[in-house]
Short mmCIF file of C-alpha atoms and ligand atoms in Angstrom, two decimals:
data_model
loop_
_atom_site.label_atom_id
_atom_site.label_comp_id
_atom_site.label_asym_id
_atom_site.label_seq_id
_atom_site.Cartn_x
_atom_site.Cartn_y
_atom_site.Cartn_z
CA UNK T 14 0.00 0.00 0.00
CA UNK T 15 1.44 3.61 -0.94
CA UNK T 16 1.31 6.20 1.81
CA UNK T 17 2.99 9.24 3.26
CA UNK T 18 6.08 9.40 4.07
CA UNK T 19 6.78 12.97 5.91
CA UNK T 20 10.14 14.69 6.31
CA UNK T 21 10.71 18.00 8.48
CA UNK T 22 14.04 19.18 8.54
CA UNK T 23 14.80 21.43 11.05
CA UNK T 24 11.69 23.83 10.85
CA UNK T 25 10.76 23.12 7.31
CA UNK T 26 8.39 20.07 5.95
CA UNK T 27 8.85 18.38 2.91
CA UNK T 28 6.31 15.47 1.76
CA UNK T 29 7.23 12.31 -0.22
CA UNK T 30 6.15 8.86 -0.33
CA UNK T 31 7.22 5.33 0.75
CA UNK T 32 5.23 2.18 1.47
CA UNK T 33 3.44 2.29 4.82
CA UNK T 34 2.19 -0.63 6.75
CA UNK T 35 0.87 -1.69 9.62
CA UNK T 36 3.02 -1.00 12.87
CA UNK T 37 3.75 -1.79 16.45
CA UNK T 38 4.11 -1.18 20.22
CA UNK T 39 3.83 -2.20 24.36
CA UNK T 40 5.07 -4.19 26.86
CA UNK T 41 5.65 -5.44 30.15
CA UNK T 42 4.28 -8.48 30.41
CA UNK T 43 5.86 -10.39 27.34
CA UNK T 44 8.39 -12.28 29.01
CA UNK T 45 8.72 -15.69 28.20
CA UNK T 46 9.81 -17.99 31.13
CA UNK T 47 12.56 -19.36 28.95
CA UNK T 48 14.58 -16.51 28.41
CA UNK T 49 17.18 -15.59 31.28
CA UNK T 50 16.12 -12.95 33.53
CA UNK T 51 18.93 -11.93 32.51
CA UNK T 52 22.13 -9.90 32.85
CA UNK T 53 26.14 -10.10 32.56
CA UNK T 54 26.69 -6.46 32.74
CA UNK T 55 28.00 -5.18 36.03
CA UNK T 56 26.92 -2.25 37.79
CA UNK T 57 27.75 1.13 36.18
CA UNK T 58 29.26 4.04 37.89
CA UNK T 59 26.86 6.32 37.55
CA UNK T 60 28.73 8.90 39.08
CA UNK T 61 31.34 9.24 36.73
CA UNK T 62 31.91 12.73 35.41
CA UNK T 63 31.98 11.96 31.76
CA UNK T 64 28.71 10.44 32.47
CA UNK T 65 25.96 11.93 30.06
CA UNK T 66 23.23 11.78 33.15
CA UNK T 67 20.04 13.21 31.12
CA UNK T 68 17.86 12.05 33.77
CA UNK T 69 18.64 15.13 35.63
CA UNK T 70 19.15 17.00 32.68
CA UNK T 71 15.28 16.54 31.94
CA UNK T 72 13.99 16.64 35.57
CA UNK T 73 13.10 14.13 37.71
CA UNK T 74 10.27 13.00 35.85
CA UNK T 75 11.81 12.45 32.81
CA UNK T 76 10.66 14.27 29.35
CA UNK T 77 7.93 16.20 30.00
CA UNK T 78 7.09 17.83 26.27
CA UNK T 79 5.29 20.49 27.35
CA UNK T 80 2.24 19.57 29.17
CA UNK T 81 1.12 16.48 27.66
CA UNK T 82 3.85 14.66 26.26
CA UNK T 83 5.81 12.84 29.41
CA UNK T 84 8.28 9.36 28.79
CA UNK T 85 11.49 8.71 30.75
CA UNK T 86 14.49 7.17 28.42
CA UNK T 87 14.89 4.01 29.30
CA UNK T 88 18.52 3.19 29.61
CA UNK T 89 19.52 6.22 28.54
CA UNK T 90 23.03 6.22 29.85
CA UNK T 91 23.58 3.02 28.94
CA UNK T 92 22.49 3.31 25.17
CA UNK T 93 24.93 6.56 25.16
CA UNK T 94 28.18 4.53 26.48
CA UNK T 95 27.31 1.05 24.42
CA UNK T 96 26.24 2.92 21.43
CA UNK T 97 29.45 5.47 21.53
CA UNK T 98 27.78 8.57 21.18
CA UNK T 99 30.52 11.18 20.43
CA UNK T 100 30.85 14.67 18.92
CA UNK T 101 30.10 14.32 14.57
CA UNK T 102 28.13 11.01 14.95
CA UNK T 103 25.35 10.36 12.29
CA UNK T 104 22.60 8.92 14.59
CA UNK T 105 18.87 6.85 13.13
CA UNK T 106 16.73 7.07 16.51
CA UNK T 107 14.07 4.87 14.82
CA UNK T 108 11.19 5.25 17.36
CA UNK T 109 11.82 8.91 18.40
CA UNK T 110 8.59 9.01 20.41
CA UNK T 111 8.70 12.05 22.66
CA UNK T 112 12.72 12.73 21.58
CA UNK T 113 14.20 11.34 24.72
CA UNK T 114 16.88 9.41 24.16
CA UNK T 115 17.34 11.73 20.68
CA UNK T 116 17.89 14.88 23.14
CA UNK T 117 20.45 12.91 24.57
CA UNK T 118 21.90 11.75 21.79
CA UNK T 119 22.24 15.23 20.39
CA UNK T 120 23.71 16.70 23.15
CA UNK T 121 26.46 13.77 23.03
CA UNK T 122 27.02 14.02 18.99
CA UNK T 123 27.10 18.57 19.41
CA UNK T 124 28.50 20.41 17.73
CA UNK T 125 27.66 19.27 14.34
CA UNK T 126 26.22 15.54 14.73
CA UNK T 127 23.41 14.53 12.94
CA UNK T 128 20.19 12.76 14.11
CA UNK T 129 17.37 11.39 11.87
CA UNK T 130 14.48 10.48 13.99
CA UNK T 131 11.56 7.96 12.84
CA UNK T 132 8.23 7.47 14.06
CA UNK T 133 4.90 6.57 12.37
CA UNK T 134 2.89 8.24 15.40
CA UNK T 135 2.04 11.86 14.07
CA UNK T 136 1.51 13.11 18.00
CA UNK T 137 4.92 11.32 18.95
CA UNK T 138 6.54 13.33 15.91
CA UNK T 139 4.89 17.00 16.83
CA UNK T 140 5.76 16.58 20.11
CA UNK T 141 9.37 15.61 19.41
CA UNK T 142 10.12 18.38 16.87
CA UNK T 143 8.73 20.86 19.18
CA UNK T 144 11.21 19.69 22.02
CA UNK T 145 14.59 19.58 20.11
CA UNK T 146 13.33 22.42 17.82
CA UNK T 147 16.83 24.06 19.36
CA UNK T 148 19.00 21.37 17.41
CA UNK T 149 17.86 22.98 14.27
CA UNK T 150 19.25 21.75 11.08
CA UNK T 151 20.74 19.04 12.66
CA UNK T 152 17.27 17.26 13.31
CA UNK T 153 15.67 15.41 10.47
CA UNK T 154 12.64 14.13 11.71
CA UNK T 155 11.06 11.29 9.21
CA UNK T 156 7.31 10.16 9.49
CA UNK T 157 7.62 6.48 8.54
CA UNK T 158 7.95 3.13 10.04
CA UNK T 159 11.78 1.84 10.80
CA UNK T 160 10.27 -1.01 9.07
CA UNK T 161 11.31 1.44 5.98
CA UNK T 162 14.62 3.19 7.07
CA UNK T 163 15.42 2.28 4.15
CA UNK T 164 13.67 4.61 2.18
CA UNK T 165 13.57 7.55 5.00
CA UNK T 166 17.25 7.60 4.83
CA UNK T 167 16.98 8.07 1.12
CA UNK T 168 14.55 10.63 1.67
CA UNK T 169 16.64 12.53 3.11
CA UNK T 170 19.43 12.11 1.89
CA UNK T 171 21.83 9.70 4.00
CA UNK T 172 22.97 6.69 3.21
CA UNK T 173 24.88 5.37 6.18
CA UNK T 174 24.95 6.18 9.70
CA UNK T 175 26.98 5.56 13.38
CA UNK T 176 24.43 4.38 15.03
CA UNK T 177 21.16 3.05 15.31
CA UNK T 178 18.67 3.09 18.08
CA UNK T 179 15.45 1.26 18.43
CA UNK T 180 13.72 1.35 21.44
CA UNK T 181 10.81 -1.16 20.94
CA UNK T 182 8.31 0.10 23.59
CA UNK T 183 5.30 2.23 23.58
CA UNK T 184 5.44 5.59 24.57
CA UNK T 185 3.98 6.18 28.19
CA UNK T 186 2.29 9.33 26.13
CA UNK T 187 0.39 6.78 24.20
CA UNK T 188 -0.33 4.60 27.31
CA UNK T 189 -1.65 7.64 29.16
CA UNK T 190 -3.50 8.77 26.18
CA UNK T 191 -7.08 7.04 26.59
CA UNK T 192 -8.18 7.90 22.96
CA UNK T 193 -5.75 6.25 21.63
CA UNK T 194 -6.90 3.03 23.48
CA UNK T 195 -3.64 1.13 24.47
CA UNK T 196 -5.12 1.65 27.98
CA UNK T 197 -7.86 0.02 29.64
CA UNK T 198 -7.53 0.89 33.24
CA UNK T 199 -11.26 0.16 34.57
CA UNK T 200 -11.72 4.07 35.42
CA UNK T 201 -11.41 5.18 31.56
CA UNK T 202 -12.59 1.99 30.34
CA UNK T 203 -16.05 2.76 29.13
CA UNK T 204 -14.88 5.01 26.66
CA UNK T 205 -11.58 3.48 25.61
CA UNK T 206 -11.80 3.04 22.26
CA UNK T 207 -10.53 -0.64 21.23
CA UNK T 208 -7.78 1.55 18.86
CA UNK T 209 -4.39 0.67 19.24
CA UNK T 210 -2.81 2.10 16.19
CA UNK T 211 0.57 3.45 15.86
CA UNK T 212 0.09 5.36 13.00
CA UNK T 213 -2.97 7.08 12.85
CA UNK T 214 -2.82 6.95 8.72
CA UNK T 215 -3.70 3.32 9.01
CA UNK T 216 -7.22 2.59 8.87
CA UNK T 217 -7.68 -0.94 10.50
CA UNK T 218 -8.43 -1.03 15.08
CA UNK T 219 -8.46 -3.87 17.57
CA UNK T 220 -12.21 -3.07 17.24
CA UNK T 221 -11.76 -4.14 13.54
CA UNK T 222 -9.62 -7.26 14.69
CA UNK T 223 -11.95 -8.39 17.00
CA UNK T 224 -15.10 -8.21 14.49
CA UNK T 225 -13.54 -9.40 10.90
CA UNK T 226 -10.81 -11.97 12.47
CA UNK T 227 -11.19 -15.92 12.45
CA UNK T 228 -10.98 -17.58 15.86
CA UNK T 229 -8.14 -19.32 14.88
CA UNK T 230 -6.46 -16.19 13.98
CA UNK T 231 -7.47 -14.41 17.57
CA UNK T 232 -6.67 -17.86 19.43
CA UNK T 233 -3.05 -17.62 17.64
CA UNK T 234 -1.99 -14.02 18.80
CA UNK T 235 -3.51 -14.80 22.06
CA UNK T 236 -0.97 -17.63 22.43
CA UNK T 237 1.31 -16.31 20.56
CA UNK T 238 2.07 -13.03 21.34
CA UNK T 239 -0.17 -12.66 24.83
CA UNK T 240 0.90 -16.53 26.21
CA UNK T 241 -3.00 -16.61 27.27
CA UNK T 242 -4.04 -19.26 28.98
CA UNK T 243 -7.56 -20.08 27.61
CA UNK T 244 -6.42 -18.31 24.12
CA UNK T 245 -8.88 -21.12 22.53
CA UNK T 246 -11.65 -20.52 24.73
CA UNK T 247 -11.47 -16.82 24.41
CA UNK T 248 -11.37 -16.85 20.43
CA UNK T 249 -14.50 -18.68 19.82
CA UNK T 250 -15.90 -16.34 22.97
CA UNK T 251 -15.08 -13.73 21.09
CA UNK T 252 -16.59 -14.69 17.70
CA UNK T 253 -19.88 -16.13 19.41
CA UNK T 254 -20.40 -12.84 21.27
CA UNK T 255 -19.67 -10.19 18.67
CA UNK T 256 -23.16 -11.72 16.60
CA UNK T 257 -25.29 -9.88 19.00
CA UNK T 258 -22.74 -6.99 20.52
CA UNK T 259 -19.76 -5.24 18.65
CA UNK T 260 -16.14 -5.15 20.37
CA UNK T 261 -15.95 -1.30 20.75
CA UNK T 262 -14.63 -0.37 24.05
CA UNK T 263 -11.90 -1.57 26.17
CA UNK T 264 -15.12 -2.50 28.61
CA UNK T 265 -16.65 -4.60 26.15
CA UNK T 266 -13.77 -7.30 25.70
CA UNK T 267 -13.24 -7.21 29.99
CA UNK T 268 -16.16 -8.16 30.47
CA UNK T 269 -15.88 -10.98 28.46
CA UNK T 270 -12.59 -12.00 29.45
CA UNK T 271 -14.35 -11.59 33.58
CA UNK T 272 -16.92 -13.93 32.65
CA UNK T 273 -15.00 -16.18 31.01
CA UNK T 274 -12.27 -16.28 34.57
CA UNK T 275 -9.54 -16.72 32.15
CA UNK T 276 -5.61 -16.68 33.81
CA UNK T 277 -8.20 -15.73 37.79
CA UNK T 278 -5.32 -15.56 40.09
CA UNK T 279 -2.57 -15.67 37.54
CA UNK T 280 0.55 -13.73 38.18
CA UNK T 281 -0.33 -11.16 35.16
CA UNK T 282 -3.56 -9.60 34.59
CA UNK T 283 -5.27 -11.68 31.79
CA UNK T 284 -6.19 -8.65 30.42
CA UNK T 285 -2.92 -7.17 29.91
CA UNK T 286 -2.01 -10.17 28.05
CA UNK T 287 -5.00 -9.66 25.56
CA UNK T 288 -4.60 -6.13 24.83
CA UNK T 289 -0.91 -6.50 24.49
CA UNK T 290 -1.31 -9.54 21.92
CA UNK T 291 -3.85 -7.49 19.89
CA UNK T 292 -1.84 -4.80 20.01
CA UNK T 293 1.15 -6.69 18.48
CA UNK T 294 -0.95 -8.37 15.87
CA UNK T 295 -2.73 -5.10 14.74
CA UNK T 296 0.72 -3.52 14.39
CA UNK T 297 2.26 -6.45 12.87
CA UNK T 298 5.45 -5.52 15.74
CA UNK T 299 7.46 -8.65 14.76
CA UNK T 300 7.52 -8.32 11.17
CA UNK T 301 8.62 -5.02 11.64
CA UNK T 302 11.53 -5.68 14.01
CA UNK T 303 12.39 -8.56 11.26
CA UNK T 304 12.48 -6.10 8.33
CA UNK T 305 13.76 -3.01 10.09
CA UNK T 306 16.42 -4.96 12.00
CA UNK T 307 17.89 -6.61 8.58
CA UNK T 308 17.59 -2.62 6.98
CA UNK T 309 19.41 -1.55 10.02
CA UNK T 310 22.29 -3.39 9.16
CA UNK T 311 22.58 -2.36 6.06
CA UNK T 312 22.73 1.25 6.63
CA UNK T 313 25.80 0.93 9.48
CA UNK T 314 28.84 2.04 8.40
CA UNK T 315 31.58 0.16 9.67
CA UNK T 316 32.62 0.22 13.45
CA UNK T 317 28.74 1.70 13.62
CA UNK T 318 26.74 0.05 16.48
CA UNK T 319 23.10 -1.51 16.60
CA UNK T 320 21.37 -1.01 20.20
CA UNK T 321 17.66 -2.46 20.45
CA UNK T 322 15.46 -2.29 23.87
CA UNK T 323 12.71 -4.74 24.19
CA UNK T 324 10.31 -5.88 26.11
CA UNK T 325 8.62 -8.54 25.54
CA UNK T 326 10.28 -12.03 24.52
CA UNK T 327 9.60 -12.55 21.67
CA UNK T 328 10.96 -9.06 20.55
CA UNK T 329 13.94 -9.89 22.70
CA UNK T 330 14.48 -13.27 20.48
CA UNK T 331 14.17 -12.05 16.85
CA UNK T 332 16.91 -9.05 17.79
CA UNK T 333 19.35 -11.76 19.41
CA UNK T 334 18.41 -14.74 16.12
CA UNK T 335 19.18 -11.77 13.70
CA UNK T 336 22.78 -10.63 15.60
CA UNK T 337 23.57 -14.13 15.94
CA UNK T 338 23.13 -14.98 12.25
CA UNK T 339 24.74 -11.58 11.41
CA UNK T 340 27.96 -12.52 13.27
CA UNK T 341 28.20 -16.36 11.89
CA UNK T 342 27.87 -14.91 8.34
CA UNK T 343 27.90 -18.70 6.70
CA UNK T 344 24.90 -20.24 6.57
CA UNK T 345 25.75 -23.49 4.81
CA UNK T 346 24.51 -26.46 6.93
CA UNK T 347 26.76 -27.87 9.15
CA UNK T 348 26.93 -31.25 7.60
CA UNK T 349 28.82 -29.38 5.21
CA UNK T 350 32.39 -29.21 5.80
CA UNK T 351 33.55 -26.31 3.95
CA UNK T 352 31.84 -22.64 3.48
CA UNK T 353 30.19 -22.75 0.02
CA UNK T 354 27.90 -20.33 1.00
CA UNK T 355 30.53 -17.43 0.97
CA UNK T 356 28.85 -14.87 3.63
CA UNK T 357 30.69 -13.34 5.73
CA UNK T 358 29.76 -12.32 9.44
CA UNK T 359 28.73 -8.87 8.99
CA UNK T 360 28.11 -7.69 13.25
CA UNK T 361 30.11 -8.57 16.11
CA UNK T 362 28.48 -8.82 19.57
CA UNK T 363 28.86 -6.14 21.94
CA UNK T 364 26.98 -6.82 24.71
CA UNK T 365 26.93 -11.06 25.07
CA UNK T 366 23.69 -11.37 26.97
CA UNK T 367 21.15 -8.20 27.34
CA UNK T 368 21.61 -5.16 29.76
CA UNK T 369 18.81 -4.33 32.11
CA UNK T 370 18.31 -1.47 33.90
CA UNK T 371 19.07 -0.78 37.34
CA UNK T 372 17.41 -1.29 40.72
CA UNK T 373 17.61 2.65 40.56
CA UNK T 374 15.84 3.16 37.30
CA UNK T 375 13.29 1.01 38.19
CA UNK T 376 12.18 2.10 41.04
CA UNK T 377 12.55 5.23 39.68
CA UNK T 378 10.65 4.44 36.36
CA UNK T 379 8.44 0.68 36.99
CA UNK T 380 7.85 1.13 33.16
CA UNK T 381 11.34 0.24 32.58
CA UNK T 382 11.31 -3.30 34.25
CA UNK T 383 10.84 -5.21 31.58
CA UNK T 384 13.44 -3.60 29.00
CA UNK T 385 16.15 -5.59 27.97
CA UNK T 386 19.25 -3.88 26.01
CA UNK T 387 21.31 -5.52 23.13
CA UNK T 388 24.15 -4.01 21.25
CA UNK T 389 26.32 -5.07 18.19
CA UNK T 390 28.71 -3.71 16.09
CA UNK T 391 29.15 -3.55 12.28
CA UNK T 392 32.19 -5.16 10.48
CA UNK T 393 34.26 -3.59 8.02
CA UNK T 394 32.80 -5.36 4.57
CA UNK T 395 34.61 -7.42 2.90
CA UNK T 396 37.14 -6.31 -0.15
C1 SAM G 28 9.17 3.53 23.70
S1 SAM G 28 8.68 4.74 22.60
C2 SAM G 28 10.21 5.53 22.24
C3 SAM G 28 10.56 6.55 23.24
C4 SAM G 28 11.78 7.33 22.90
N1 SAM G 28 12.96 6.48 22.85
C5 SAM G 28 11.98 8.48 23.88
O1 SAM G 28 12.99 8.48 24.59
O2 SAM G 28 11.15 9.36 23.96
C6 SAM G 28 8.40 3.87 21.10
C7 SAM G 28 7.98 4.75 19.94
O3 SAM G 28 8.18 3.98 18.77
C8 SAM G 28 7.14 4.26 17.89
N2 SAM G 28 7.07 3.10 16.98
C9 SAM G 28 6.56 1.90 17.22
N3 SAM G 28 6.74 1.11 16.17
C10 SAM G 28 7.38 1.81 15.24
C11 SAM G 28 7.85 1.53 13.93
N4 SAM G 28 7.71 0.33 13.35
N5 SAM G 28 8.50 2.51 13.27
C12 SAM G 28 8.67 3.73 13.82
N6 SAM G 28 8.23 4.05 15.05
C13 SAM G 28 7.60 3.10 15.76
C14 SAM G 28 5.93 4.46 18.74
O4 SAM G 28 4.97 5.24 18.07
C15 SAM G 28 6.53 5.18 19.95
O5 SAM G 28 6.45 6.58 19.80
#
């Protein structure tokens, strides 16, 4: 499907076009028991004096973009050390959201780096440009998926950059935000729309989902992307209640997910785990980490790093399968006893298991308890 692709550098908007999709975000619950809790990294001085500490840079409560717009980097300092940020660097921020970690990345890269910031949320975008307006010309701010950075870079004019940041989460804006329905706290619930969308361009909702979808469709992202127990009995819930009452509201699908007593007494909210597995299915959020990960890679010049925050498992596991593949390079089967394949490992590792954040941050932000940092490096290509 054609659609807009929007690019405002510094002050000034230009519009072009690129594919657009559908798109992602969430997360908190998404961990899957199998993958380690998690981390080798030991604790950072946070007191050091080179120490880029945005945190109080911002305030105490993290970005606040005027009065609306509020979301806390997560990691911040240690995306800035992993990911090098020094003075010159060409920086992708592919899921700007409010401009957090971009603001910090622009400080890091002054005088004259360069930062090209993605997002397909058009409030996420406004709300970023107005916040590092003071970067001028050295903002490009892109309106597309990363799924595309590809083509954004093209756009505007860049073919390879230092480093690349993708921080996989939704905003807390667009948690806090009840129109845009990836909230159904029980107070707003009645008039949460069943939304979801990242981009606001694309036409398809949850409510959609919920009232065109098969059950064996729904019962698959349930399990799949939600780890539901009762996904089965839910999806052919679903489907026998929405011939007398449309999905519409965040109320509508609790109540049927209360008198069902799916995952009563389970340690996560059964609800959390549907909305967050619609969510991912409406924004097709794996397929674009798979594409936009692969893209990334591509656009690294060498000795450029790769950092990637999840936070859910699954997210967690395509970033680590793609580095892993990356740094083999040779993907002849093993019964084979020479390379005929002839690819060459293209990443190297940087961080060998994932970074999490600290005790500090956490209690500081809970938001950022289930984010999980990995980091790679590009090799020179071969000659
Ligand atoms: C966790 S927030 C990023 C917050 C940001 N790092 C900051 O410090 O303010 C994730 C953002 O990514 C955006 N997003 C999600 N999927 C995307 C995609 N495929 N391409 C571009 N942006 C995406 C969301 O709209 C959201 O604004």
């Amino acid at each position: 499907m054609e659609g807009k692709l929007e690019i405002r550098l510094g002050t000034r908007s230009v519009l072009g076009t690129a594919k657009s999709e559908r798109h992602p975000e969430s997360g908190g619950e998404g961990w899957r028991s199998a993958v380690p809790r998690a981390i080798s990294k030991k604790p950072r001085d946070h007191s050091s004096k080179q120490h880029f500490d945005v945190q109080t840079k911002l305030g105490a409560s993290g970005v606040n973009m005027g009065t609306t717009f509020e979301h806390r980097p997560v990691l911040l300092n240690e995306c800035l050390e992993l990911l090098q940020a020094r003075p010159g660097a060409t920086v992708l921020d592919g899921t700007l959201g409010g401009g957090g970690h971009a603001c910090a990345f622009l400080e890091q890269t002054s005088p004259d780096g360069i930062l090209i910031g993605l997002d397909v949320d058009e409030d996420a975008l406004a709300a970023a440009e107005k916040t590092l307006s003071h970067f001028g010309t050295r903002i490009k701010l892109v309106r597309s998926s990363f799924r595309q950075l590809d083509s954004a870079l093209r756009n505007v004019g860049i073919d390879k950059v230092d480093m690349i940041l993708l921080d996989l989460g939704v905003s807390s804006w667009q948690i806090d935000s009840p129109a845009r329905g990836f909230r159904f706290a029980s107070e707003s619930a009645e008039e949460a729309p069943l939304d979801m969308r990242m981009d606001q361009r694309q036409s398809t909702t949850v409510a959609d989902l919920l009232r065109d979808s098969s059950a064996e469709d729904l019962q698959s992202w349930f399990s799949r992307y939600g780890e539901l127990p009762g996904s089965k009995k839910l999806a052919r819930a679903i489907v026998e209640r929405r011939r007398d009452t449309p999905f519409l509201y965040a109320q509508d699908l609790l109540d049927l997910i209360d008198d069902l007593r799916i995952g009563k007494g389970r340690k996560h909210n059964p609800a959390t785990l549907v909305f967050q597995a619609l969510r991912i299915a409406l924004n097709d959020e794996m397929g674009a980490l798979e594409e936009g990960l692969a893209k990334a890679i591509d656009h690294l010049n060498p000795g450029g790093r790769l950092g990637v925050i999840s936070y859910h498992s699954l997210e967690d596991r395509i970033t680590k399968n793609v580095i892993r593949d990356a740094v083999k390079g040779c993907v002849c089967p093993p019964r084979i006893p020479v390379c005929i394949c002839g690819q060459l490992p293209r990443l190297t590792k940087v961080t060998r298991r994932t970074v999490v954040p600290s005790k500090d941050e956490m209690s500081i932000n809970p938001r950022a308890r289930s984010a999980r940092l990995r980091v790679a490096e590009r090799l020179p290509e071969a000659v």
